[in-house]
PDB file of C-alpha atoms in Angstrom:
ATOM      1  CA  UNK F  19      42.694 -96.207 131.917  1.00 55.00           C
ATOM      2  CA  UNK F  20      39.676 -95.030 129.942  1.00 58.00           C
ATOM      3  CA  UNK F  21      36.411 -93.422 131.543  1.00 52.00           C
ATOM      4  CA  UNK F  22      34.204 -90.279 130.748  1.00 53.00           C
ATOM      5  CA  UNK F  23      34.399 -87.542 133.860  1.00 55.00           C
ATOM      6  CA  UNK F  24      32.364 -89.129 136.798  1.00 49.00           C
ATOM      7  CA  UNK F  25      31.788 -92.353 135.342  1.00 55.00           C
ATOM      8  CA  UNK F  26      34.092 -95.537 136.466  1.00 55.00           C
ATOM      9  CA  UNK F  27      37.370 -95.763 135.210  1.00 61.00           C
ATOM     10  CA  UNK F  28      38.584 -98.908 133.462  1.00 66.00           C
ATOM     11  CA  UNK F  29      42.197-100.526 132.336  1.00 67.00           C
ATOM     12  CA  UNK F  30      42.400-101.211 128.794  1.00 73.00           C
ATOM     13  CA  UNK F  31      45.886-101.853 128.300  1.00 76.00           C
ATOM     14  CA  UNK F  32      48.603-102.735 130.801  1.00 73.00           C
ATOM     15  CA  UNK F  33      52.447-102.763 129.553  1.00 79.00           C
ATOM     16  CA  UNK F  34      55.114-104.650 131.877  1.00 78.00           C
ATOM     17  CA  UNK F  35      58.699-104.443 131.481  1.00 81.00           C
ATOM     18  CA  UNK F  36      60.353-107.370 132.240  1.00 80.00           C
ATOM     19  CA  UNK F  37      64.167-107.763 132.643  1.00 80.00           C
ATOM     20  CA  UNK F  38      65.559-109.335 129.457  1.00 80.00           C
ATOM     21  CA  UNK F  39      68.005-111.923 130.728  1.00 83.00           C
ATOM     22  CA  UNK F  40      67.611-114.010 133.935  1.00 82.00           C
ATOM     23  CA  UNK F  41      69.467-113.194 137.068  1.00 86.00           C
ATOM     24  CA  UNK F  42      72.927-114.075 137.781  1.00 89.00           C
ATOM     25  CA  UNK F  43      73.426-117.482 139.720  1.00 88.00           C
ATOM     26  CA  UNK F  44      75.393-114.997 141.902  1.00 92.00           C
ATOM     27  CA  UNK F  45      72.349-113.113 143.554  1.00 90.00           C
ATOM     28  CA  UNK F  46      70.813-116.324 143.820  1.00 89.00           C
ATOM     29  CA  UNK F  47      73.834-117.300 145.988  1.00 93.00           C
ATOM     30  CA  UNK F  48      73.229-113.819 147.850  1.00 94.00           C
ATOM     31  CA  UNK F  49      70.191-114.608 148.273  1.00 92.00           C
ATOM     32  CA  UNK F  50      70.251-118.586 149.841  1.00 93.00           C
ATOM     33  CA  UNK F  51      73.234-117.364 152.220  1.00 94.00           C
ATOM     34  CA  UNK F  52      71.067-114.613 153.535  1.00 94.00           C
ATOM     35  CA  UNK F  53      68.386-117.198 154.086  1.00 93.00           C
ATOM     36  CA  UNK F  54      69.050-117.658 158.188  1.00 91.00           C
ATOM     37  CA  UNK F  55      68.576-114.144 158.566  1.00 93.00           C
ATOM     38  CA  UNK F  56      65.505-113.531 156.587  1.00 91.00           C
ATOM     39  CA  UNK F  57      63.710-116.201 157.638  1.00 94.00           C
ATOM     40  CA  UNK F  58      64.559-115.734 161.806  1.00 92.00           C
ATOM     41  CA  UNK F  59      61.527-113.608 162.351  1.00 89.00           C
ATOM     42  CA  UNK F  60      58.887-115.234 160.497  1.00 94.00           C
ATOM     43  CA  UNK F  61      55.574-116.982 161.229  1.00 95.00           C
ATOM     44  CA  UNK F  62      55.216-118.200 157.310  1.00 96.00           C
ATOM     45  CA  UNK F  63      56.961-117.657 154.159  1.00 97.00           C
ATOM     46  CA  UNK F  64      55.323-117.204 150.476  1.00 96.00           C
ATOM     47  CA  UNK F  65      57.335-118.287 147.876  1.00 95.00           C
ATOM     48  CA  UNK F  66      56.079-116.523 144.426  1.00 91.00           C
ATOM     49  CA  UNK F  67      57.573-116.753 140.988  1.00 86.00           C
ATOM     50  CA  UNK F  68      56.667-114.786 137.788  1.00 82.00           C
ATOM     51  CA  UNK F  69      58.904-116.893 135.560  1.00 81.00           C
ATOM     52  CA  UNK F  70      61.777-114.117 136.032  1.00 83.00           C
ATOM     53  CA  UNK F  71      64.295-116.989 137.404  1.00 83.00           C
ATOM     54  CA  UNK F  72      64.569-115.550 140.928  1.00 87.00           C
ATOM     55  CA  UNK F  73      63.700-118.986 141.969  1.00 90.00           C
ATOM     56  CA  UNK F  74      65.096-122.479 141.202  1.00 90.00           C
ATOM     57  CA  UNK F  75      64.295-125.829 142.733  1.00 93.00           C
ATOM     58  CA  UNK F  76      67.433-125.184 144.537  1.00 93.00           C
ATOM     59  CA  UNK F  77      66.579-122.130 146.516  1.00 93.00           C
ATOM     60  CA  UNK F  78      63.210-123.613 146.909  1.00 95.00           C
ATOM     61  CA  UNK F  79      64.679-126.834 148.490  1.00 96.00           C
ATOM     62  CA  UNK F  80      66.800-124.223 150.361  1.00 95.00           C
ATOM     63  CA  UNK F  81      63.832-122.518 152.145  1.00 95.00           C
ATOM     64  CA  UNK F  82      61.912-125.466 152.614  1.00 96.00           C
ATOM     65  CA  UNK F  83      64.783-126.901 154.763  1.00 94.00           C
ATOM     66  CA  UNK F  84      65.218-123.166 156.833  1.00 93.00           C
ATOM     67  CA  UNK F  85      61.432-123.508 157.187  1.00 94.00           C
ATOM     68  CA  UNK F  86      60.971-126.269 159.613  1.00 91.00           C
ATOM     69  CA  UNK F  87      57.477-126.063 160.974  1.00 92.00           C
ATOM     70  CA  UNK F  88      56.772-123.136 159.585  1.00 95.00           C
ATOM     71  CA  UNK F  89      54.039-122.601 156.682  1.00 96.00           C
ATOM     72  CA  UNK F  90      55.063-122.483 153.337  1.00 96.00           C
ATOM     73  CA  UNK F  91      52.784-121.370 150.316  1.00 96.00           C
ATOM     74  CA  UNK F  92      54.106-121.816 146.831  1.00 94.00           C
ATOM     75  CA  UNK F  93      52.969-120.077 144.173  1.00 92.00           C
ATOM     76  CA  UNK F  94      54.049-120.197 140.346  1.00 85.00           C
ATOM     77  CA  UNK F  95      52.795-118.789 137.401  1.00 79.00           C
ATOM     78  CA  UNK F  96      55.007-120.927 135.281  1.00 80.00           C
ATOM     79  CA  UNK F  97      56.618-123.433 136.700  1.00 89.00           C
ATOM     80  CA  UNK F  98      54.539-124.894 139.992  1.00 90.00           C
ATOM     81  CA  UNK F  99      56.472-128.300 139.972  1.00 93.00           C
ATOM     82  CA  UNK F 100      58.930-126.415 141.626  1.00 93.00           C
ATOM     83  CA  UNK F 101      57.081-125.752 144.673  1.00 94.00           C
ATOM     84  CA  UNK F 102      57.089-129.519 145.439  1.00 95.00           C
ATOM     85  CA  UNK F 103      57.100-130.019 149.106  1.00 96.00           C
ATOM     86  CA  UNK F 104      55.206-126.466 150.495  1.00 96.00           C
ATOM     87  CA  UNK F 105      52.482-126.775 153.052  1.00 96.00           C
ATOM     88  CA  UNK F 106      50.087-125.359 150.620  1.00 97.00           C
ATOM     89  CA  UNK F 107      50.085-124.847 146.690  1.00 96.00           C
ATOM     90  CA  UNK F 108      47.955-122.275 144.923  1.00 94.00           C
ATOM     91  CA  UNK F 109      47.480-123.172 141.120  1.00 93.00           C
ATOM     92  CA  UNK F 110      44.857-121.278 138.834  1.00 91.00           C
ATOM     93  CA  UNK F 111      42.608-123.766 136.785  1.00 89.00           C
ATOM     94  CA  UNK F 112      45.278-122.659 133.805  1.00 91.00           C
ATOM     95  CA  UNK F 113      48.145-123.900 135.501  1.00 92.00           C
ATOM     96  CA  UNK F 114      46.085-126.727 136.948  1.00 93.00           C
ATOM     97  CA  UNK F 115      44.920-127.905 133.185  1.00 94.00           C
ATOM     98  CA  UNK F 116      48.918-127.518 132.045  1.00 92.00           C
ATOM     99  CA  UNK F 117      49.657-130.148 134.608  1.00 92.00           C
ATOM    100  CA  UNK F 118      47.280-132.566 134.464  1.00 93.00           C
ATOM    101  CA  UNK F 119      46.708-132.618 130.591  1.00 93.00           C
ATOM    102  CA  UNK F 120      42.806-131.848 130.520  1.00 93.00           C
ATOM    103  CA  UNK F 121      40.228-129.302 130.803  1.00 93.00           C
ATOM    104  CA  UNK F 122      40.093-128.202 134.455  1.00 94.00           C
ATOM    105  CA  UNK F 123      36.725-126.170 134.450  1.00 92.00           C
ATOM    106  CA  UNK F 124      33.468-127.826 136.120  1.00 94.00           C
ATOM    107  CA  UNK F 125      33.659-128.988 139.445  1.00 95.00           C
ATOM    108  CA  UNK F 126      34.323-132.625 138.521  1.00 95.00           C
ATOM    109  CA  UNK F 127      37.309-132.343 136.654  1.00 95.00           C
ATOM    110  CA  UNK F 128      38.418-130.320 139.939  1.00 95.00           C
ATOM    111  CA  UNK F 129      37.797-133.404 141.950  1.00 95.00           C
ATOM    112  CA  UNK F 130      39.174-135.346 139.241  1.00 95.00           C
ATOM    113  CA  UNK F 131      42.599-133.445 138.778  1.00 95.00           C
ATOM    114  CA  UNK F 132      42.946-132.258 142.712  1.00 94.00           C
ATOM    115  CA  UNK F 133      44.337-135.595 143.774  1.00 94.00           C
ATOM    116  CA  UNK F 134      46.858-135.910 141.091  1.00 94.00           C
ATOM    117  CA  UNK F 135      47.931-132.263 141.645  1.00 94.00           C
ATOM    118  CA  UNK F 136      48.480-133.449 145.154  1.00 94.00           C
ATOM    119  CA  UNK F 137      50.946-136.303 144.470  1.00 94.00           C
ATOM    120  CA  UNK F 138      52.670-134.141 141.575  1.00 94.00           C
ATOM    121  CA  UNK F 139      53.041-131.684 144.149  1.00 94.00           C
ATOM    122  CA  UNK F 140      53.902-133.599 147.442  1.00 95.00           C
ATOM    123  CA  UNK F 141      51.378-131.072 149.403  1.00 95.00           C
ATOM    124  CA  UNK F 142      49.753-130.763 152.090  1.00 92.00           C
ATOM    125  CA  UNK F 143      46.623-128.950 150.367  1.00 96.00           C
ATOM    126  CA  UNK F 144      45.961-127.824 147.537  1.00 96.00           C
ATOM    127  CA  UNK F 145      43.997-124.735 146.902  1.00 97.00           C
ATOM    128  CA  UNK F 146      42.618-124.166 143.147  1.00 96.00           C
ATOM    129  CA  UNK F 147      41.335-120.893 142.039  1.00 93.00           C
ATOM    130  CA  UNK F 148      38.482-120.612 139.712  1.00 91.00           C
ATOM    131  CA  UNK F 149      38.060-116.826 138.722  1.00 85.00           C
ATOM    132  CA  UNK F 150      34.709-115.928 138.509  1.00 86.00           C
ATOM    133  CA  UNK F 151      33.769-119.742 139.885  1.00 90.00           C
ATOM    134  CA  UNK F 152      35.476-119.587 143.169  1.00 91.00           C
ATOM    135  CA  UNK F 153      37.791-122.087 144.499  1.00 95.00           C
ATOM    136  CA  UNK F 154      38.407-125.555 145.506  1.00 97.00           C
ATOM    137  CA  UNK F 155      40.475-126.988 148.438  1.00 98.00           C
ATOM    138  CA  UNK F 156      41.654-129.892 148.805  1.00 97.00           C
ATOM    139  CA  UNK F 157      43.720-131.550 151.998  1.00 96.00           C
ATOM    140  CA  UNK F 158      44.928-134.837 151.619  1.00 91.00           C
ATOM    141  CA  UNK F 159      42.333-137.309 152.966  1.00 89.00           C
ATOM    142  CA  UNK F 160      39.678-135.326 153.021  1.00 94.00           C
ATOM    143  CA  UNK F 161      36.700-134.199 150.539  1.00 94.00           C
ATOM    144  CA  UNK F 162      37.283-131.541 148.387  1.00 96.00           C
ATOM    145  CA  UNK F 163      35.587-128.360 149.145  1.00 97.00           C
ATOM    146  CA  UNK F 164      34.008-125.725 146.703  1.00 97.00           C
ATOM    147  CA  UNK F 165      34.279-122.277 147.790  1.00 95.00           C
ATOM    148  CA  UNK F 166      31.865-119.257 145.696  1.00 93.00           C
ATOM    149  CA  UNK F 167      33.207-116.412 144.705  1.00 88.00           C
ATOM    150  CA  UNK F 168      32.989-113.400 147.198  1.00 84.00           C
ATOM    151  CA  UNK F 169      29.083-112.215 146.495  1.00 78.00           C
ATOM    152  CA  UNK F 170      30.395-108.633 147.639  1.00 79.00           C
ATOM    153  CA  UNK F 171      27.976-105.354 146.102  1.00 70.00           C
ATOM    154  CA  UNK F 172      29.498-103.660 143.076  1.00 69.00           C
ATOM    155  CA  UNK F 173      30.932-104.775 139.802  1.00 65.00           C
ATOM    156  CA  UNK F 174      34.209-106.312 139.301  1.00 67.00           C
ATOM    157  CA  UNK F 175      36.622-104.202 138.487  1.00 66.00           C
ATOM    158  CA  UNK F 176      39.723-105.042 137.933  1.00 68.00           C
ATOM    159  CA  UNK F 177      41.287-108.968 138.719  1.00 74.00           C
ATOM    160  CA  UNK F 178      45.219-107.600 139.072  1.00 73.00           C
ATOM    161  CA  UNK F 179      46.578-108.206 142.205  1.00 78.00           C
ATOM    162  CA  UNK F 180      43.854-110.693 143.562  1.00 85.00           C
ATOM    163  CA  UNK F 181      46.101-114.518 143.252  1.00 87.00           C
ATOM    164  CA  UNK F 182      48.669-112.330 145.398  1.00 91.00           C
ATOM    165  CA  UNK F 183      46.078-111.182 147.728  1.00 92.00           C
ATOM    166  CA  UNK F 184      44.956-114.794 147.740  1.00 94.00           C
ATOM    167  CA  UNK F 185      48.187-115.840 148.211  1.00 95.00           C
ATOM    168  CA  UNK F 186      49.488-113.417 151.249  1.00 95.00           C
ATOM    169  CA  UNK F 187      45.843-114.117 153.009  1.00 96.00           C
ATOM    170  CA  UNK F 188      46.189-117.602 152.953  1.00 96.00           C
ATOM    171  CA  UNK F 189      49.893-116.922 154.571  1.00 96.00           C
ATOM    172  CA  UNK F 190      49.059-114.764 157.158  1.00 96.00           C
ATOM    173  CA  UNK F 191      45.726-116.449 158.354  1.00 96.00           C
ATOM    174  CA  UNK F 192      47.505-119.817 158.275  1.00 97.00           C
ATOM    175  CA  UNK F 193      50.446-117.752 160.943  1.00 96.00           C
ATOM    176  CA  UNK F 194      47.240-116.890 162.618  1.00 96.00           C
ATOM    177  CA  UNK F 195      46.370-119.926 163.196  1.00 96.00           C
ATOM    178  CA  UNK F 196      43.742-120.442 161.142  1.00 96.00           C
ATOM    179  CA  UNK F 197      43.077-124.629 159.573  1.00 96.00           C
ATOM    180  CA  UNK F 198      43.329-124.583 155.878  1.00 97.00           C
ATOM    181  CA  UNK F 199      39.252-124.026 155.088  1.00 96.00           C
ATOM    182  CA  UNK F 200      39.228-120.793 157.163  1.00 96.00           C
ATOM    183  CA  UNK F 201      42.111-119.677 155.548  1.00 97.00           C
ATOM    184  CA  UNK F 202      40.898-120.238 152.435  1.00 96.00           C
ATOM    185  CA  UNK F 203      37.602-118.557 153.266  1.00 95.00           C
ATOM    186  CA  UNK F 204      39.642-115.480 154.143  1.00 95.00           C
ATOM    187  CA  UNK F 205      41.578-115.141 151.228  1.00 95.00           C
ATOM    188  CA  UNK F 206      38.655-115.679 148.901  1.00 94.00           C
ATOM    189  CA  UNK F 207      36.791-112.373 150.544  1.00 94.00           C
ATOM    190  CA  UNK F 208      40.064-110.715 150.697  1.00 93.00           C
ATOM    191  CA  UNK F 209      39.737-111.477 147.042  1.00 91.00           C
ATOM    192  CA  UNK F 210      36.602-110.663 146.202  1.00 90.00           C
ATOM    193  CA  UNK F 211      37.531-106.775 147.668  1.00 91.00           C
ATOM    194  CA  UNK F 212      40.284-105.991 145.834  1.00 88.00           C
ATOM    195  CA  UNK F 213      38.965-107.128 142.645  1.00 86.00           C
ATOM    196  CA  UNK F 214      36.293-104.325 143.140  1.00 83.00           C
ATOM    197  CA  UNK F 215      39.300-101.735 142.912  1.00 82.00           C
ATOM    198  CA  UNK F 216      41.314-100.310 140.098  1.00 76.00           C
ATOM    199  CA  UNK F 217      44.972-101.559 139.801  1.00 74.00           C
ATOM    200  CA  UNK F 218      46.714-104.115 141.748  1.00 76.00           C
ATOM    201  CA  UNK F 219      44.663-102.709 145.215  1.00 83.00           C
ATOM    202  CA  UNK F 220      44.916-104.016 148.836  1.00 89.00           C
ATOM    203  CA  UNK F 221      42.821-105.001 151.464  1.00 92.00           C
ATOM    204  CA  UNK F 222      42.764-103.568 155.125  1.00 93.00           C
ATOM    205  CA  UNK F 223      41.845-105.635 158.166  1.00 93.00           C
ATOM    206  CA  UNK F 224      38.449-103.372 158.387  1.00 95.00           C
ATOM    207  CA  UNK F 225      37.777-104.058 154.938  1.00 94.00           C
ATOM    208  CA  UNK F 226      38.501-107.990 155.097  1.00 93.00           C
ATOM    209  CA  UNK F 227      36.030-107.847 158.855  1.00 93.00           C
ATOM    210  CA  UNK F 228      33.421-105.737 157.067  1.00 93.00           C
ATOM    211  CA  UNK F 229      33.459-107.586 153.934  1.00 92.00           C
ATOM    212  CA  UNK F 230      33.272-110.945 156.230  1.00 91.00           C
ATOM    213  CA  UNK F 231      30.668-109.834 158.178  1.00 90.00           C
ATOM    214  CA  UNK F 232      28.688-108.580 154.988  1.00 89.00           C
ATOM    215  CA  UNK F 233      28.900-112.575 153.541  1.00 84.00           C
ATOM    216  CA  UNK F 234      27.907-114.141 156.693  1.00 73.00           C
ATOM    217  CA  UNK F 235      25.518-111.945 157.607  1.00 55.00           C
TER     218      UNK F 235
END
């Protein structure tokens, strides 16, 4: 982080360190027998994948069958093809373009790659993210919808963290009970929020009601 006393702080440089080898199909064995258990108590599941390995179409198919009714959103930096068969897939226009073999930038090569992405992925909706232009969503049968960015005060700050904020929103408004648009909505103002914070920040219910309030005014 770099920033002169009492001005705003900003990251530079960020360094992971990733494991070197994938993990063994052992803890992925762990892992699908403990499935029944961790799933009992919950309203919706997010599956996420950083191209580490935790996840394989196996386990996938694995928690899609534990699911039942129960949301699933899939999310994949890497690999999204895996996540056939969720309730709702969250591609960025990056991993959108890798798919579907063409620039994936103004709104109608959205609507042009947003029904293929739909039968590649065997969803029920599809929800793009645009950085800076928003998002689209798209259910099968219906129009797709364009979604602005947050227009929240303050500069942007720093964009770690905000797919995953995206991600859990859409999850936990979906539990809710919210339809696909609203959750959407949510999870783009959850968005907009953290991406006003340094580092991979959160969002508290007060922020995500203020911040709601503030956009519809």
């Amino acid at each position: 982080m770099v920033g002169a006393e009492g001005r705003s702080r900003q990251q530079v440089l960020r360094i992971d360190r990733e494991p070197s080898r994938p993990p063994r199909p052992e803890t992925r064995e762990e892992l699908r027998r403990a499935l029944p258990e961790l799933l009992a108590g919950a309203d919706a599941i997010v599956l996420s994948d950083y191209g580490y390995g935790v996840l394989d179409r196996s386990l996938v198919e694995a928690v899609l069958a534990a699911a039942g009714d129960r949301i699933v959103v899939g999310d994949s930096r890497y690999d999204l093809p895996m996540m056939r068969g969720v309730s709702i897939a969250k591609p960025n226009h990056a991993e959108a373009e890798a798919l579907v073999g063409h620039p994936v930038v103004s709104e109608e090569e959205c609507r042009r790659a947003g029904p293929r992405l739909l039968e590649m992925l065997d969803v029920g909706a599809l929800l793009l993210t645009r950085g800076n232009r928003g998002m689209m969503l798209l259910e099968r049968g219906e129009e797709p919808v364009f979604i602005p960015a947050a227009d929240l005060p303050g500069e942007v700050t720093d964009v770690s963290g905000a797919g995953d904020t995206v991600v859990s929103l859409l999850a936990l408004s979906l539990a809710a009970g919210a339809d696909f648009r609203e959750a959407a909505e949510l999870s783009n103002i959850g968005a907009g929020v953290v991406v006003g914070k340094l580092g991979a920040a959160t969002v508290s219910p007060t922020e995500l009601v203020n911040a709601a309030m503030r956009i519809g005014g």
